[in-house]
Short mmCIF file of C-alpha atoms and ligand atoms in Angstrom, two decimals:
data_model
loop_
_atom_site.label_atom_id
_atom_site.label_comp_id
_atom_site.label_asym_id
_atom_site.label_seq_id
_atom_site.Cartn_x
_atom_site.Cartn_y
_atom_site.Cartn_z
CA MET A 191 -9.94 24.04 -4.12
CA GLY A 192 -9.47 20.42 -3.32
CA ALA A 193 -12.38 17.96 -2.81
CA THR A 194 -11.42 17.19 0.76
CA ILE A 195 -13.40 17.90 3.80
CA THR A 196 -10.95 18.91 6.62
CA HIS A 197 -12.00 18.47 10.36
CA VAL A 198 -10.19 20.62 12.81
CA LEU A 199 -9.97 19.00 16.16
CA GLY A 200 -8.16 20.46 19.24
CA ALA A 201 -9.58 19.41 22.61
CA ARG A 202 -11.32 16.58 24.44
CA PRO A 203 -14.98 17.91 23.79
CA ASN A 204 -14.17 18.07 20.03
CA PHE A 205 -13.13 14.45 19.79
CA VAL A 206 -16.53 13.23 21.16
CA LYS A 207 -18.48 15.44 18.80
CA ALA A 208 -16.45 14.74 15.72
CA ALA A 209 -16.39 10.97 15.74
CA PRO A 210 -20.00 10.39 14.54
CA VAL A 211 -19.68 13.12 11.86
CA ILE A 212 -16.36 11.73 10.40
CA GLY A 213 -17.96 8.28 10.48
CA ALA A 214 -21.01 9.28 8.67
CA LEU A 215 -19.11 11.18 5.94
CA ALA A 216 -16.83 8.31 5.45
CA ALA A 217 -19.89 6.02 5.04
CA LEU A 218 -20.86 8.37 2.12
CA GLY A 219 -17.60 8.07 0.57
CA HIS A 220 -16.02 11.50 1.31
CA GLU A 221 -12.31 12.20 1.14
CA GLN A 222 -11.37 13.59 4.61
CA ARG A 223 -8.47 15.05 6.45
CA VAL A 224 -8.12 15.40 10.10
CA VAL A 225 -6.19 18.08 11.68
CA HIS A 226 -5.16 18.01 15.36
CA THR A 227 -4.29 21.37 16.58
CA GLY A 228 -2.53 20.09 19.63
CA GLN A 229 -4.44 22.21 22.04
CA HIS A 230 -4.91 19.25 24.25
CA TYR A 231 -1.81 17.06 24.08
CA ASP A 232 -1.95 15.00 27.26
CA GLU A 233 -2.47 11.29 26.47
CA ARG A 234 -5.47 11.24 28.80
CA LEU A 235 -7.18 14.17 27.14
CA SER A 236 -6.44 13.25 23.60
CA ASP A 237 -4.91 9.87 22.47
CA VAL A 238 -7.38 7.75 24.58
CA PHE A 239 -10.32 9.47 22.70
CA PHE A 240 -8.88 8.52 19.31
CA ALA A 241 -8.48 5.02 20.26
CA GLN A 242 -11.87 4.53 22.13
CA LEU A 243 -14.11 6.42 19.59
CA GLY A 244 -12.40 4.96 16.41
CA LEU A 245 -11.33 8.39 15.27
CA PRO A 246 -8.77 8.28 12.34
CA VAL A 247 -5.15 9.11 13.18
CA PRO A 248 -4.79 12.77 12.52
CA ASP A 249 -2.94 13.58 9.17
CA VAL A 250 -1.25 16.37 10.97
CA ASN A 251 -0.70 17.64 14.47
CA LEU A 252 0.05 21.44 14.71
CA GLY A 253 1.41 21.30 18.32
CA ALA A 254 -0.32 24.47 19.37
CA GLY A 255 -0.12 23.43 23.05
CA SER A 256 -1.40 25.51 26.07
CA GLY A 257 -1.00 29.03 26.84
CA THR A 258 -2.94 32.09 27.45
CA GLN A 259 -6.16 32.70 25.49
CA ALA A 260 -4.45 34.95 22.83
CA ARG A 261 -1.29 32.80 22.56
CA GLN A 262 -3.19 29.63 22.14
CA THR A 263 -5.64 31.11 19.57
CA ALA A 264 -2.71 32.61 17.84
CA GLU A 265 -0.71 29.35 17.41
CA VAL A 266 -3.84 27.74 16.07
CA MET A 267 -4.20 30.52 13.52
CA VAL A 268 -0.73 30.45 12.37
CA GLY A 269 -0.68 26.55 12.11
CA MET A 270 -4.17 26.43 10.26
CA GLU A 271 -3.05 29.18 7.86
CA GLN A 272 -0.17 27.08 6.70
CA GLU A 273 -2.48 23.89 6.81
CA PHE A 274 -5.14 25.52 4.70
CA THR A 275 -2.49 27.01 2.27
CA GLU A 276 -0.85 23.62 1.67
CA ASN A 277 -4.22 21.57 1.75
CA SER A 278 -7.02 23.68 0.61
CA PRO A 279 -10.29 21.95 1.44
CA SER A 280 -13.70 22.15 -0.24
CA VAL A 281 -15.07 22.73 3.39
CA ALA A 282 -13.45 22.74 6.90
CA VAL A 283 -15.50 21.56 9.93
CA VAL A 284 -14.95 23.14 13.29
CA TYR A 285 -16.40 21.87 16.56
CA GLY A 286 -17.82 23.41 19.80
CA ASP A 287 -16.37 26.60 21.31
CA VAL A 288 -12.56 26.05 22.04
CA ASN A 289 -9.73 28.29 21.02
CA SER A 290 -9.01 25.84 18.15
CA THR A 291 -12.56 26.39 16.82
CA ILE A 292 -12.19 30.19 16.48
CA GLY A 293 -8.59 30.00 15.55
CA ALA A 294 -9.26 27.71 12.60
CA ALA A 295 -12.32 29.72 11.43
CA LEU A 296 -10.42 32.92 11.47
CA ALA A 297 -7.43 31.50 9.57
CA GLY A 298 -9.82 29.74 7.14
CA ILE A 299 -12.12 32.65 6.33
CA LYS A 300 -9.24 34.90 5.32
CA LEU A 301 -8.05 32.35 2.82
CA GLY A 302 -11.52 31.83 1.32
CA VAL A 303 -12.10 28.43 3.00
CA LYS A 304 -15.64 27.51 3.32
CA LEU A 305 -16.47 26.67 6.95
CA ALA A 306 -19.04 24.52 8.75
CA HIS A 307 -19.64 24.79 12.57
CA VAL A 308 -20.96 21.69 14.56
CA GLU A 309 -22.71 22.63 17.72
CA ALA A 310 -23.70 26.16 16.46
CA GLY A 311 -25.90 28.70 18.14
CA LEU A 312 -25.28 27.76 21.82
CA ARG A 313 -25.27 30.85 24.03
CA SER A 314 -24.85 31.35 27.74
CA PHE A 315 -24.97 35.16 27.10
CA ASP A 316 -22.00 35.40 29.48
CA ASP A 317 -19.11 37.26 27.91
CA THR A 318 -16.85 36.56 30.74
CA MET A 319 -16.68 32.95 29.37
CA PRO A 320 -13.92 32.58 26.69
CA GLU A 321 -16.01 29.96 25.18
CA GLU A 322 -18.96 32.27 24.52
CA ILE A 323 -16.65 34.59 22.62
CA ASN A 324 -15.48 31.74 20.61
CA ARG A 325 -18.98 30.56 19.87
CA ARG A 326 -20.46 33.77 18.88
CA LEU A 327 -17.73 34.74 16.60
CA THR A 328 -17.22 31.32 14.97
CA ASP A 329 -20.98 31.28 13.93
CA GLN A 330 -20.51 34.69 12.24
CA LEU A 331 -17.77 33.12 9.97
CA CYS A 332 -19.37 29.79 8.96
CA ASP A 333 -21.53 28.93 5.83
CA LEU A 334 -22.97 25.72 7.37
CA LEU A 335 -24.43 25.95 10.99
CA PHE A 336 -25.42 22.75 12.72
CA ALA A 337 -27.52 23.24 15.72
CA THR A 338 -28.21 20.77 18.48
CA SER A 339 -31.36 22.44 19.84
CA PRO A 340 -34.26 24.52 18.75
CA GLU A 341 -33.21 27.57 20.91
CA ALA A 342 -29.75 27.46 19.22
CA VAL A 343 -31.69 27.83 15.81
CA GLY A 344 -33.43 30.87 17.29
CA HIS A 345 -30.13 32.59 18.42
CA LEU A 346 -28.52 32.16 15.10
CA ALA A 347 -31.57 33.54 13.36
CA ARG A 348 -31.65 36.62 15.72
CA GLU A 349 -27.98 37.10 15.15
CA GLY A 350 -28.80 37.54 11.44
CA ARG A 351 -27.43 34.26 10.11
CA PRO A 352 -29.15 33.32 6.82
CA ALA A 353 -31.94 30.77 7.47
CA GLY A 354 -30.49 28.63 4.58
CA SER A 355 -27.25 28.19 6.56
CA ILE A 356 -28.86 26.81 9.72
CA HIS A 357 -29.54 23.18 10.01
CA PHE A 358 -31.13 21.61 13.16
CA VAL A 359 -29.60 18.20 13.22
CA GLY A 360 -29.54 16.89 16.69
CA ASN A 361 -26.52 16.32 18.86
CA PRO A 362 -23.52 14.41 17.70
CA MET A 363 -22.20 13.90 21.26
CA ILE A 364 -25.38 12.08 21.91
CA ASP A 365 -24.70 9.79 18.74
CA THR A 366 -21.31 8.96 20.46
CA LEU A 367 -22.91 8.20 23.63
CA LEU A 368 -25.72 5.96 22.13
CA ALA A 369 -23.22 4.01 20.03
CA SER A 370 -20.96 3.48 23.07
CA LEU A 371 -23.79 2.79 25.59
CA PRO A 372 -23.34 -1.06 25.63
CA LYS A 373 -19.66 -0.55 26.61
CA PHE A 374 -20.56 1.59 29.76
CA ASP A 375 -20.20 -0.89 32.62
CA ALA A 376 -21.26 0.78 35.88
CA GLY A 377 -20.34 -2.40 37.87
CA SER A 378 -16.75 -2.54 36.79
CA ALA A 379 -16.40 1.25 37.13
CA ARG A 380 -17.45 0.77 40.77
CA ARG A 381 -15.23 -2.22 41.31
CA SER A 382 -12.11 -0.51 39.85
CA PHE A 383 -12.63 2.57 42.16
CA GLY A 384 -13.78 0.53 45.20
CA LEU A 385 -17.13 2.37 45.54
CA ASP A 386 -19.58 0.35 47.60
CA GLY A 387 -22.51 2.74 48.08
CA ARG A 388 -24.06 5.78 46.42
CA TYR A 389 -21.45 8.00 44.97
CA VAL A 390 -21.22 11.46 43.13
CA VAL A 391 -18.98 12.11 40.17
CA ALA A 392 -17.58 15.66 39.98
CA THR A 393 -15.77 17.47 37.22
CA LEU A 394 -14.51 20.94 37.41
CA HIS A 395 -12.35 22.92 34.90
CA ARG A 396 -14.01 26.17 33.82
CA GLN A 397 -12.08 29.34 34.19
CA ALA A 398 -14.60 31.05 36.41
CA ASN A 399 -14.39 28.09 38.92
CA VAL A 400 -10.77 27.19 39.00
CA ASP A 401 -8.70 30.41 38.25
CA SER A 402 -9.65 32.19 41.55
CA PRO A 403 -8.26 30.85 44.91
CA ALA A 404 -11.35 32.13 46.66
CA ARG A 405 -13.82 30.36 44.38
CA ALA A 406 -11.70 27.20 44.41
CA ALA A 407 -11.96 27.27 48.21
CA GLU A 408 -15.69 27.72 48.23
CA LEU A 409 -16.14 24.74 45.87
CA VAL A 410 -13.75 22.44 47.90
CA ALA A 411 -15.68 23.37 51.06
CA ALA A 412 -19.02 22.38 49.39
CA LEU A 413 -17.57 19.13 48.03
CA ARG A 414 -16.40 18.21 51.56
CA GLN A 415 -19.82 18.73 52.68
CA VAL A 416 -21.28 16.43 50.02
CA ALA A 417 -18.57 13.87 50.83
CA ALA A 418 -19.78 13.77 54.45
CA GLU A 419 -23.01 12.04 53.07
CA LEU A 420 -21.75 10.24 49.87
CA ASP A 421 -18.48 9.26 48.25
CA VAL A 422 -17.28 11.84 45.81
CA ILE A 423 -14.91 10.94 42.94
CA ILE A 424 -13.32 13.61 40.71
CA PRO A 425 -11.39 12.74 37.57
CA LEU A 426 -9.50 16.07 37.70
CA HIS A 427 -8.85 18.12 34.51
CA PRO A 428 -5.16 19.36 34.62
CA ARG A 429 -6.55 23.00 34.31
CA GLY A 430 -8.06 22.73 37.80
CA ARG A 431 -5.35 20.84 39.59
CA ALA A 432 -3.26 23.62 41.10
CA ALA A 433 -6.09 25.66 42.33
CA LEU A 434 -8.11 22.83 43.75
CA ALA A 435 -5.05 21.21 45.31
CA ALA A 436 -4.24 24.57 46.93
CA ALA A 437 -7.71 24.77 48.33
CA GLY A 438 -7.31 21.45 50.04
CA LEU A 439 -9.05 19.03 47.63
CA PHE A 440 -6.57 16.32 48.19
CA GLY A 441 -6.97 14.52 51.41
CA ALA A 442 -10.47 15.71 51.98
CA PRO A 443 -12.33 12.88 53.62
CA GLY A 444 -14.54 10.91 51.30
CA VAL A 445 -13.13 12.76 48.30
CA ARG A 446 -11.29 10.64 45.85
CA VAL A 447 -9.19 12.54 43.23
CA VAL A 448 -8.23 10.59 40.09
CA ASP A 449 -6.57 11.38 36.68
CA PRO A 450 -8.87 12.43 33.74
CA LEU A 451 -10.43 9.16 32.55
CA GLY A 452 -11.02 7.73 29.14
CA TYR A 453 -14.57 8.17 27.71
CA ILE A 454 -15.73 4.65 28.37
CA GLU A 455 -14.43 4.54 31.85
CA PHE A 456 -15.72 8.10 32.56
CA MET A 457 -19.20 7.32 31.13
CA SER A 458 -19.31 4.04 32.98
CA LEU A 459 -18.72 5.84 36.19
CA VAL A 460 -21.35 8.54 35.30
CA ARG A 461 -23.84 5.90 34.48
CA GLY A 462 -23.87 4.44 37.91
CA ALA A 463 -23.57 7.60 39.85
CA ALA A 464 -26.33 8.87 42.18
CA ALA A 465 -25.69 12.44 40.86
CA ILE A 466 -23.07 14.48 39.03
CA VAL A 467 -21.55 17.90 40.03
CA THR A 468 -20.03 19.59 37.18
CA ASP A 469 -19.22 22.78 35.26
CA SER A 470 -18.75 20.96 31.96
CA GLY A 471 -20.86 21.67 29.01
CA GLY A 472 -20.86 18.18 27.44
CA VAL A 473 -21.59 16.49 30.79
CA GLN A 474 -24.84 18.35 31.15
CA GLU A 475 -25.99 16.90 27.90
CA GLU A 476 -24.64 13.27 28.55
CA THR A 477 -26.36 13.11 31.92
CA THR A 478 -29.58 14.31 30.36
CA LEU A 479 -29.49 11.25 28.01
CA LEU A 480 -28.46 8.92 30.88
CA ARG A 481 -31.11 10.54 33.09
CA VAL A 482 -28.52 10.93 35.96
CA PRO A 483 -29.29 14.03 38.08
CA CYS A 484 -26.80 16.81 37.28
CA LEU A 485 -25.98 19.72 39.39
CA THR A 486 -24.15 22.49 37.37
CA LEU A 487 -21.88 24.79 39.46
CA ARG A 488 -22.37 27.89 37.19
CA PRO A 489 -24.64 30.96 37.21
CA ASN A 490 -25.82 30.12 33.61
CA THR A 491 -25.61 27.55 30.90
CA GLU A 492 -25.52 27.77 27.06
CA ARG A 493 -27.53 24.38 27.35
CA PRO A 494 -30.81 25.37 28.85
CA ILE A 495 -32.50 22.36 27.10
CA THR A 496 -30.75 20.20 29.69
CA ILE A 497 -32.93 21.97 32.38
CA THR A 498 -36.21 22.09 30.53
CA SER A 499 -35.80 18.54 29.05
CA GLY A 500 -33.48 16.81 31.55
CA SER A 501 -32.41 16.69 35.07
CA ASN A 502 -29.86 19.59 35.19
CA ARG A 503 -29.93 22.29 37.79
CA LEU A 504 -27.78 25.40 38.11
CA VAL A 505 -26.56 25.69 41.73
CA THR A 506 -24.39 27.92 43.84
CA ALA A 507 -21.60 26.31 45.98
CA SER A 508 -23.62 26.92 49.13
CA GLU A 509 -26.67 25.27 47.57
CA LEU A 510 -24.63 22.31 46.38
CA PRO A 511 -24.83 19.87 49.55
CA ALA A 512 -28.75 20.04 49.81
CA ALA A 513 -29.16 19.91 46.07
CA VAL A 514 -27.19 16.74 45.86
CA LEU A 515 -29.29 15.09 48.47
CA LYS A 516 -32.45 16.23 46.97
CA ALA A 517 -31.52 15.09 43.59
CA CYS A 518 -30.53 11.66 44.88
CA ASP A 519 -33.98 11.52 46.59
CA ASP A 520 -35.82 12.72 43.55
CA GLY A 521 -34.16 9.88 41.37
CA PRO A 522 -33.75 9.77 37.62
CA TYR A 523 -35.46 12.26 35.37
CA ALA A 524 -38.35 10.56 33.63
CA GLY A 525 -39.59 13.36 31.26
CA GLU A 526 -39.27 13.88 27.53
CA LEU A 527 -35.62 14.21 26.05
CA PRO A 528 -34.61 16.84 23.76
CA PRO A 529 -35.77 16.55 20.08
CA LEU A 530 -33.57 14.90 17.71
CA TRP A 531 -31.12 13.55 20.25
CA ASP A 532 -31.64 10.18 18.77
CA GLY A 533 -28.01 9.05 17.67
CA GLN A 534 -28.65 10.22 14.10
CA ALA A 535 -26.97 13.73 14.11
CA GLY A 536 -23.88 12.47 12.30
CA PRO A 537 -25.75 11.08 9.26
CA ARG A 538 -27.91 14.22 9.12
CA ILE A 539 -24.85 16.32 9.11
CA ALA A 540 -23.18 14.25 6.33
CA ARG A 541 -26.33 14.38 4.27
CA VAL A 542 -26.63 18.13 4.49
CA MET A 543 -22.92 18.70 3.56
CA THR A 544 -23.03 16.18 0.57
CA ALA A 545 -26.07 18.15 -0.67
CA TRP A 546 -24.25 21.50 -0.13
CA LEU A 547 -21.03 20.34 -1.79
CA LYS A 548 -22.91 18.97 -4.81
CA ALA A 549 -24.79 22.27 -5.19
CA ARG A 550 -21.53 24.17 -5.22
CA ARG A 551 -19.86 21.99 -7.86
N1 UDP B 806 -14.89 13.15 29.63
C1 UDP B 806 -14.04 12.16 29.75
N2 UDP B 806 -13.29 11.77 30.76
C2 UDP B 806 -13.26 12.74 31.88
C3 UDP B 806 -14.11 13.89 31.76
C4 UDP B 806 -14.81 14.09 30.72
O1 UDP B 806 -14.06 11.27 28.84
O2 UDP B 806 -12.59 12.40 32.95
C5 UDP B 806 -15.67 13.45 28.45
C6 UDP B 806 -17.13 13.57 28.63
O3 UDP B 806 -17.70 12.81 27.71
C7 UDP B 806 -17.39 15.04 28.23
C8 UDP B 806 -16.30 15.36 27.34
O4 UDP B 806 -15.19 14.66 27.86
O5 UDP B 806 -18.56 15.28 27.78
C9 UDP B 806 -15.77 16.87 27.30
O6 UDP B 806 -15.80 17.31 28.57
P1 UDP B 806 -15.06 18.63 29.17
O7 UDP B 806 -15.83 18.87 30.33
O8 UDP B 806 -13.67 18.58 29.11
O9 UDP B 806 -15.47 19.84 28.01
P2 UDP B 806 -16.76 20.78 27.85
O10 UDP B 806 -17.85 19.93 27.51
O11 UDP B 806 -17.01 21.35 29.18
O12 UDP B 806 -16.26 21.73 26.96
#
């Protein structure tokens, strides 16, 4: 067993969470290896994040690519089995809830690799979400569970995970946000997209919203109604493109569809928005910190803390237009923010891992 810490990254949300963890471990002098599974391979969903967040160039890219749930998870498993066989780490760190997370964890556990999960314990209790399956199963396989919120700690305890494996450390995605905050320039985002008045940023890519033509049509109709009142700009994830295009998203008056944005450009746009409409997990958290009203087009969320300690609201498509207007009138959330969302999650994770590795030697 080597002395290396291996980070397994596959998709856009992983990059934003991993940057502060890798940085904090590097500051403590750990030898690290970065594996990119290739789940996201588009320059705009991957390379730009490595450049903007100061992530190290991956030591290897497994080229897993896209595919069905099973195919993509299987590709990651096969690639990670070889990777762990050739470069056995002292611990492998997996992030979030994507197919690379569970694929790497399954490959690792069968080879006796010790595993850490960053963003453990989040639950939507909705098994129709592939991400919920990935989260729950990954948490069963990991020795170190890093939770971002108190309710996540409770879920892990109720699922029988040992108390000593659960660590409430705060939210590394918020570390990235706070570290990058001075670079978020709402004025320049406005200028580059020609936005004069109040505007709404929308992101949509969850399976439940973009795989069914009927649901996509419902969402596009709701966005058209919102756009009758305020400009709407959508940095469109490739996953939603076909269904939303077929439902008439392109060419809808007041709706501007653009390619996925780099992190700094995206957060600059979010920072200046009157409200956000989303089905993203991370965006619910980022808007909480930025105190921008967030309307989430989902029946549930694995991040309820963004509702109790933030301005997030779950809405149906038919509720959306009125909810956006109300959110704009209500203005920014002014209450308390979630505990430990203070920019120090990466260093906390690094300290716990260092002590854990020392104890195992
Ligand atoms: N993001 C970005 N550009 C975009 C859309 C999103 O940089 O055009 C960032 C944003 O920080 C977000 C993260 O990518 O939190 C991951 O978002 P995504 O919605 O893809 O994943 P999820 O959090 O839903 O798993």
